[in-house]
Amino acid sequence: MRNIVILISGGGSNMAAIVKTAKRDNWQAHYGAKVAAVISNRADAAGLMLARQQGIATQVLEHGSYSSREAFDAALAMEIDQHDQPGQPALLVLAGFMRILTPAFVARYGGRLLNIHPSLLPAFPGLHTHQKALQAGCRFAGATVHQVTADLDQGLILAQALVPILPGDDPHQLAARVLTQEHLIYPRAIAAWLENQGAEA
Ligand code: GAR
């Protein structure tokens, strides 16, 4: 069994889309994979409730309770590693997890650490992506699923989706349009990753 651990900080709509698709498409039977846990760095993340409603184990590790970024990442790694299975280390999925990870953490999960970013990378890494796309006068925006490396939002691109920017859009409207596409491409990219892992095993 390949366990999937999802990290969130907020609404958790991508997490919910992944959980829904995993059930609908029976990832357990097809890939021997299941969403085993949802971990948040914020106790008030709305996604925690969504996860619990789906019967998924949740854990809160508030980053403010740790003395350093390294200490937080080490505690996080201990939680995640509990979901490793013999010969099947957990797949780690960042879904609106708003923390910069230390290089040591990223190295530990190299190749099995995925993220979704609400822009067409390599354009607009970091924060305030929608505002930046509007200010730049872009006609299109989108989202990118990528492997996480030590360089922020720079890892190998696994999937992208495109949406139009419409006259009069504000960052909020654009974010909502992009989010609907995130919910489609992230579960699909994870399924593809699981499929490829199966082929390599
Ligand atoms: C999503 O738009 C995701 O792409 C973005 O946060 C939102 C989380 O929504 N992530 C980042 O900006 C990461 N740098 P959700 O909690 O409803 O899935």
mmCIF file of C-alpha atoms and ligand atoms in Angstrom:
data_model
loop_
_atom_site.group_PDB
_atom_site.id
_atom_site.type_symbol
_atom_site.label_atom_id
_atom_site.label_comp_id
_atom_site.label_asym_id
_atom_site.label_seq_id
_atom_site.Cartn_x
_atom_site.Cartn_y
_atom_site.Cartn_z
ATOM 1 C CA MET A 1 0.000 0.000 0.000
ATOM 2 C CA ARG A 2 1.290 3.445 -0.960
ATOM 3 C CA ASN A 3 0.116 6.033 1.532
ATOM 4 C CA ILE A 4 -0.491 9.589 0.399
ATOM 5 C CA VAL A 5 0.027 12.357 2.940
ATOM 6 C CA ILE A 6 -1.464 15.754 2.059
ATOM 7 C CA LEU A 7 -0.212 18.975 3.627
ATOM 8 C CA ILE A 8 -2.566 21.964 3.795
ATOM 9 C CA SER A 9 -2.733 25.421 5.367
ATOM 10 C CA GLY A 10 -6.212 26.634 4.452
ATOM 11 C CA GLY A 11 -9.418 25.764 2.659
ATOM 12 C CA GLY A 12 -8.263 22.378 1.459
ATOM 13 C CA SER A 13 -10.301 22.359 -1.739
ATOM 14 C CA ASN A 14 -7.474 20.699 -3.686
ATOM 15 C CA MET A 15 -7.127 18.123 -0.933
ATOM 16 C CA ALA A 16 -10.877 17.446 -1.102
ATOM 17 C CA ALA A 17 -10.697 17.062 -4.902
ATOM 18 C CA ILE A 18 -7.863 14.547 -4.545
ATOM 19 C CA VAL A 19 -9.743 12.558 -1.880
ATOM 20 C CA LYS A 20 -12.894 12.544 -4.005
ATOM 21 C CA THR A 21 -11.067 11.363 -7.121
ATOM 22 C CA ALA A 22 -9.131 8.712 -5.173
ATOM 23 C CA LYS A 23 -12.427 7.240 -4.003
ATOM 24 C CA ARG A 24 -14.290 7.628 -7.287
ATOM 25 C CA ASP A 25 -11.502 6.066 -9.343
ATOM 26 C CA ASN A 26 -10.633 3.479 -6.693
ATOM 27 C CA TRP A 27 -6.934 4.305 -6.401
ATOM 28 C CA GLN A 28 -6.721 1.566 -3.783
ATOM 29 C CA ALA A 29 -7.488 -1.126 -6.349
ATOM 30 C CA HIS A 30 -5.726 0.520 -9.298
ATOM 31 C CA TYR A 31 -2.537 1.792 -7.684
ATOM 32 C CA GLY A 32 -2.554 0.285 -4.189
ATOM 33 C CA ALA A 33 -2.682 3.851 -2.881
ATOM 34 C CA LYS A 34 -4.810 5.756 -0.436
ATOM 35 C CA VAL A 35 -4.931 9.171 1.229
ATOM 36 C CA ALA A 36 -3.773 8.221 4.711
ATOM 37 C CA ALA A 37 -3.448 11.570 6.451
ATOM 38 C CA VAL A 38 -3.913 15.305 6.148
ATOM 39 C CA ILE A 39 -1.511 17.513 8.071
ATOM 40 C CA SER A 40 -1.982 21.260 8.587
ATOM 41 C CA ASN A 41 0.392 23.874 9.962
ATOM 42 C CA ARG A 42 -2.651 25.857 11.084
ATOM 43 C CA ALA A 43 -5.246 24.629 13.574
ATOM 44 C CA ASP A 44 -7.924 26.816 11.955
ATOM 45 C CA ALA A 45 -7.465 25.409 8.436
ATOM 46 C CA ALA A 46 -10.971 24.759 7.120
ATOM 47 C CA GLY A 47 -9.671 21.764 5.191
ATOM 48 C CA LEU A 48 -9.165 19.835 8.428
ATOM 49 C CA MET A 49 -12.917 19.557 8.880
ATOM 50 C CA LEU A 50 -13.370 18.431 5.277
ATOM 51 C CA ALA A 51 -10.770 15.708 5.788
ATOM 52 C CA ARG A 52 -12.359 14.502 9.016
ATOM 53 C CA GLN A 53 -15.739 14.341 7.319
ATOM 54 C CA GLN A 54 -14.149 11.948 4.828
ATOM 55 C CA GLY A 55 -12.799 9.796 7.658
ATOM 56 C CA ILE A 56 -9.191 10.777 7.035
ATOM 57 C CA ALA A 57 -6.783 11.106 9.945
ATOM 58 C CA THR A 58 -5.732 14.699 10.567
ATOM 59 C CA GLN A 59 -2.815 16.202 12.413
ATOM 60 C CA VAL A 60 -1.985 19.801 13.303
ATOM 61 C CA LEU A 61 1.601 20.980 13.707
ATOM 62 C CA GLU A 62 1.535 24.711 14.301
ATOM 63 C CA HIS A 63 4.729 26.158 12.927
ATOM 64 C CA GLY A 64 4.632 28.961 15.527
ATOM 65 C CA SER A 65 5.239 26.402 18.262
ATOM 66 C CA TYR A 66 8.695 25.540 16.918
ATOM 67 C CA SER A 67 11.877 27.463 17.546
ATOM 68 C CA SER A 68 13.129 27.334 13.967
ATOM 69 C CA ARG A 69 12.188 26.344 10.433
ATOM 70 C CA GLU A 70 14.487 23.322 10.807
ATOM 71 C CA ALA A 71 12.765 22.203 14.027
ATOM 72 C CA PHE A 72 9.343 22.468 12.421
ATOM 73 C CA ASP A 73 10.418 20.556 9.325
ATOM 74 C CA ALA A 74 11.991 17.823 11.475
ATOM 75 C CA ALA A 75 8.757 17.392 13.443
ATOM 76 C CA LEU A 76 6.778 17.355 10.201
ATOM 77 C CA ALA A 77 9.068 14.689 8.739
ATOM 78 C CA MET A 78 8.549 12.493 11.804
ATOM 79 C CA GLU A 79 4.793 12.649 11.293
ATOM 80 C CA ILE A 80 5.011 11.957 7.582
ATOM 81 C CA ASP A 81 7.409 9.040 7.944
ATOM 82 C CA GLN A 82 4.916 7.200 10.122
ATOM 83 C CA HIS A 83 2.979 6.614 6.934
ATOM 84 C CA ASP A 84 5.794 4.838 5.112
ATOM 85 C CA GLN A 85 5.146 1.205 4.291
ATOM 86 C CA PRO A 86 7.885 -1.389 3.715
ATOM 87 C CA GLY A 87 9.381 -0.595 0.317
ATOM 88 C CA GLN A 88 6.688 2.039 -0.251
ATOM 89 C CA PRO A 89 7.604 5.432 1.170
ATOM 90 C CA ALA A 90 4.656 7.797 1.399
ATOM 91 C CA LEU A 91 3.867 10.220 -1.423
ATOM 92 C CA LEU A 92 3.823 13.758 -0.089
ATOM 93 C CA VAL A 93 1.349 16.174 -1.678
ATOM 94 C CA LEU A 94 1.416 19.898 -0.939
ATOM 95 C CA ALA A 95 -2.052 21.370 -1.459
ATOM 96 C CA GLY A 96 -2.100 25.024 -0.500
ATOM 97 C CA PHE A 97 0.639 24.422 2.083
ATOM 98 C CA MET A 98 1.967 27.932 2.590
ATOM 99 C CA ARG A 99 5.376 27.199 4.066
ATOM 100 C CA ILE A 100 8.812 27.350 2.537
ATOM 101 C CA LEU A 101 10.498 24.025 3.189
ATOM 102 C CA THR A 102 14.150 23.655 4.160
ATOM 103 C CA PRO A 103 16.539 22.124 1.604
ATOM 104 C CA ALA A 104 17.099 19.172 3.975
ATOM 105 C CA PHE A 105 13.375 18.455 4.047
ATOM 106 C CA VAL A 106 13.063 18.696 0.282
ATOM 107 C CA ALA A 107 16.083 16.414 -0.210
ATOM 108 C CA ARG A 108 14.573 13.809 2.108
ATOM 109 C CA TYR A 109 11.401 13.572 -0.012
ATOM 110 C CA GLY A 110 13.026 14.127 -3.388
ATOM 111 C CA GLY A 111 11.037 12.575 -6.235
ATOM 112 C CA ARG A 112 7.961 11.936 -4.094
ATOM 113 C CA LEU A 113 7.050 15.499 -3.185
ATOM 114 C CA LEU A 114 4.499 17.280 -5.382
ATOM 115 C CA ASN A 115 3.052 20.796 -5.309
ATOM 116 C CA ILE A 116 0.412 22.803 -7.108
ATOM 117 C CA HIS A 117 1.057 26.447 -7.820
ATOM 118 C CA PRO A 118 -1.589 28.875 -9.109
ATOM 119 C CA SER A 119 0.318 30.223 -12.102
ATOM 120 C CA LEU A 120 1.737 29.025 -15.375
ATOM 121 C CA LEU A 121 5.238 28.368 -14.088
ATOM 122 C CA PRO A 122 7.940 29.423 -14.674
ATOM 123 C CA ALA A 123 5.940 32.674 -14.692
ATOM 124 C CA PHE A 124 5.045 34.149 -11.325
ATOM 125 C CA PRO A 125 6.560 31.906 -8.674
ATOM 126 C CA GLY A 126 5.950 32.860 -5.034
ATOM 127 C CA LEU A 127 2.977 34.785 -3.659
ATOM 128 C CA HIS A 128 0.284 37.048 -5.198
ATOM 129 C CA THR A 129 0.370 35.233 -8.515
ATOM 130 C CA HIS A 130 -3.031 36.398 -9.737
ATOM 131 C CA GLN A 131 -2.322 40.019 -8.994
ATOM 132 C CA LYS A 132 1.008 39.725 -10.806
ATOM 133 C CA ALA A 133 -0.608 38.119 -13.872
ATOM 134 C CA LEU A 134 -3.228 40.890 -14.030
ATOM 135 C CA GLN A 135 -0.633 43.629 -13.575
ATOM 136 C CA ALA A 136 1.515 42.121 -16.331
ATOM 137 C CA GLY A 137 -1.442 42.318 -18.721
ATOM 138 C CA CYS A 138 -1.503 38.567 -19.362
ATOM 139 C CA ARG A 139 -4.395 37.214 -21.419
ATOM 140 C CA PHE A 140 -4.107 33.779 -19.863
ATOM 141 C CA ALA A 141 -3.364 32.408 -16.425
ATOM 142 C CA GLY A 142 -3.368 28.916 -15.035
ATOM 143 C CA ALA A 143 -1.957 26.396 -12.620
ATOM 144 C CA THR A 144 1.020 24.063 -12.524
ATOM 145 C CA VAL A 145 1.643 20.754 -10.797
ATOM 146 C CA HIS A 146 5.352 20.220 -10.288
ATOM 147 C CA GLN A 147 7.932 18.264 -8.393
ATOM 148 C CA VAL A 148 9.315 20.188 -5.451
ATOM 149 C CA THR A 149 13.001 21.018 -5.394
ATOM 150 C CA ALA A 150 15.027 23.289 -3.143
ATOM 151 C CA ASP A 151 14.409 26.197 -5.551
ATOM 152 C CA LEU A 152 10.944 27.629 -4.909
ATOM 153 C CA ASP A 153 8.396 26.671 -7.611
ATOM 154 C CA GLN A 154 11.113 25.534 -10.029
ATOM 155 C CA GLY A 155 10.866 21.735 -10.093
ATOM 156 C CA LEU A 156 9.955 19.533 -13.051
ATOM 157 C CA ILE A 157 6.531 20.438 -14.448
ATOM 158 C CA LEU A 158 4.098 17.501 -14.433
ATOM 159 C CA ALA A 159 0.855 19.171 -15.542
ATOM 160 C CA GLN A 160 -0.552 22.568 -16.418
ATOM 161 C CA ALA A 161 -3.968 24.044 -17.118
ATOM 162 C CA LEU A 162 -4.816 27.296 -18.812
ATOM 163 C CA VAL A 163 -7.678 29.713 -18.161
ATOM 164 C CA PRO A 164 -8.501 32.997 -19.904
ATOM 165 C CA ILE A 165 -8.158 36.311 -18.120
ATOM 166 C CA LEU A 166 -11.391 38.195 -18.785
ATOM 167 C CA PRO A 167 -11.846 41.968 -18.987
ATOM 168 C CA GLY A 168 -12.492 43.373 -15.521
ATOM 169 C CA ASP A 169 -11.138 40.345 -13.658
ATOM 170 C CA ASP A 170 -9.887 40.999 -10.160
ATOM 171 C CA PRO A 171 -7.422 38.667 -8.397
ATOM 172 C CA HIS A 172 -10.260 36.993 -6.528
ATOM 173 C CA GLN A 173 -12.251 36.165 -9.660
ATOM 174 C CA LEU A 174 -9.148 34.929 -11.430
ATOM 175 C CA ALA A 175 -8.144 32.777 -8.450
ATOM 176 C CA ALA A 176 -11.569 31.123 -8.429
ATOM 177 C CA ARG A 177 -11.349 30.342 -12.157
ATOM 178 C CA VAL A 178 -7.855 28.897 -11.779
ATOM 179 C CA LEU A 179 -8.919 26.846 -8.750
ATOM 180 C CA THR A 180 -11.572 24.971 -10.735
ATOM 181 C CA GLN A 181 -8.799 23.774 -13.052
ATOM 182 C CA GLU A 182 -6.497 22.906 -10.154
ATOM 183 C CA HIS A 183 -9.151 20.487 -8.937
ATOM 184 C CA LEU A 184 -8.941 18.645 -12.254
ATOM 185 C CA ILE A 185 -5.221 18.570 -12.949
ATOM 186 C CA TYR A 186 -3.907 17.792 -9.476
ATOM 187 C CA PRO A 187 -5.751 14.476 -8.974
ATOM 188 C CA ARG A 188 -4.910 13.539 -12.573
ATOM 189 C CA ALA A 189 -1.198 14.300 -12.093
ATOM 190 C CA ILE A 190 -1.095 12.297 -8.871
ATOM 191 C CA ALA A 191 -2.770 9.332 -10.573
ATOM 192 C CA ALA A 192 -0.164 9.541 -13.353
ATOM 193 C CA TRP A 193 2.627 9.636 -10.775
ATOM 194 C CA LEU A 194 1.192 6.543 -9.030
ATOM 195 C CA GLU A 195 0.846 4.760 -12.353
ATOM 196 C CA ASN A 196 4.469 5.462 -13.263
ATOM 197 C CA GLN A 197 5.695 4.310 -9.890
ATOM 198 C CA GLY A 198 3.836 1.054 -10.442
ATOM 199 C CA ALA A 199 5.570 0.640 -13.784
ATOM 200 C CA GLU A 200 8.975 1.232 -12.185
ATOM 201 C CA ALA A 201 8.402 -1.172 -9.271
HETATM 202 C C1 GAR B 1 -4.503 26.980 -4.372
HETATM 203 O O1 GAR B 1 -4.847 27.938 -5.330
HETATM 204 C C2 GAR B 1 -3.051 26.589 -4.542
HETATM 205 O O2 GAR B 1 -2.625 26.528 -5.857
HETATM 206 C C3 GAR B 1 -2.369 27.691 -3.798
HETATM 207 O O3 GAR B 1 -3.161 27.924 -2.665
HETATM 208 C C4 GAR B 1 -4.521 27.592 -2.974
HETATM 209 C C5 GAR B 1 -5.000 26.616 -1.930
HETATM 210 O O4 GAR B 1 -6.366 26.354 -2.048
HETATM 211 N N1 GAR B 1 -1.017 27.349 -3.462
HETATM 212 C C6 GAR B 1 -0.022 28.202 -3.405
HETATM 213 O O5 GAR B 1 -0.154 29.383 -3.608
HETATM 214 C C7 GAR B 1 1.317 27.584 -3.070
HETATM 215 N N2 GAR B 1 2.364 28.520 -3.302
HETATM 216 P P1 GAR B 1 -7.010 25.103 -1.304
HETATM 217 O O6 GAR B 1 -6.533 25.139 0.149
HETATM 218 O O7 GAR B 1 -8.492 25.346 -1.398
HETATM 219 O O8 GAR B 1 -6.561 23.855 -2.006
#
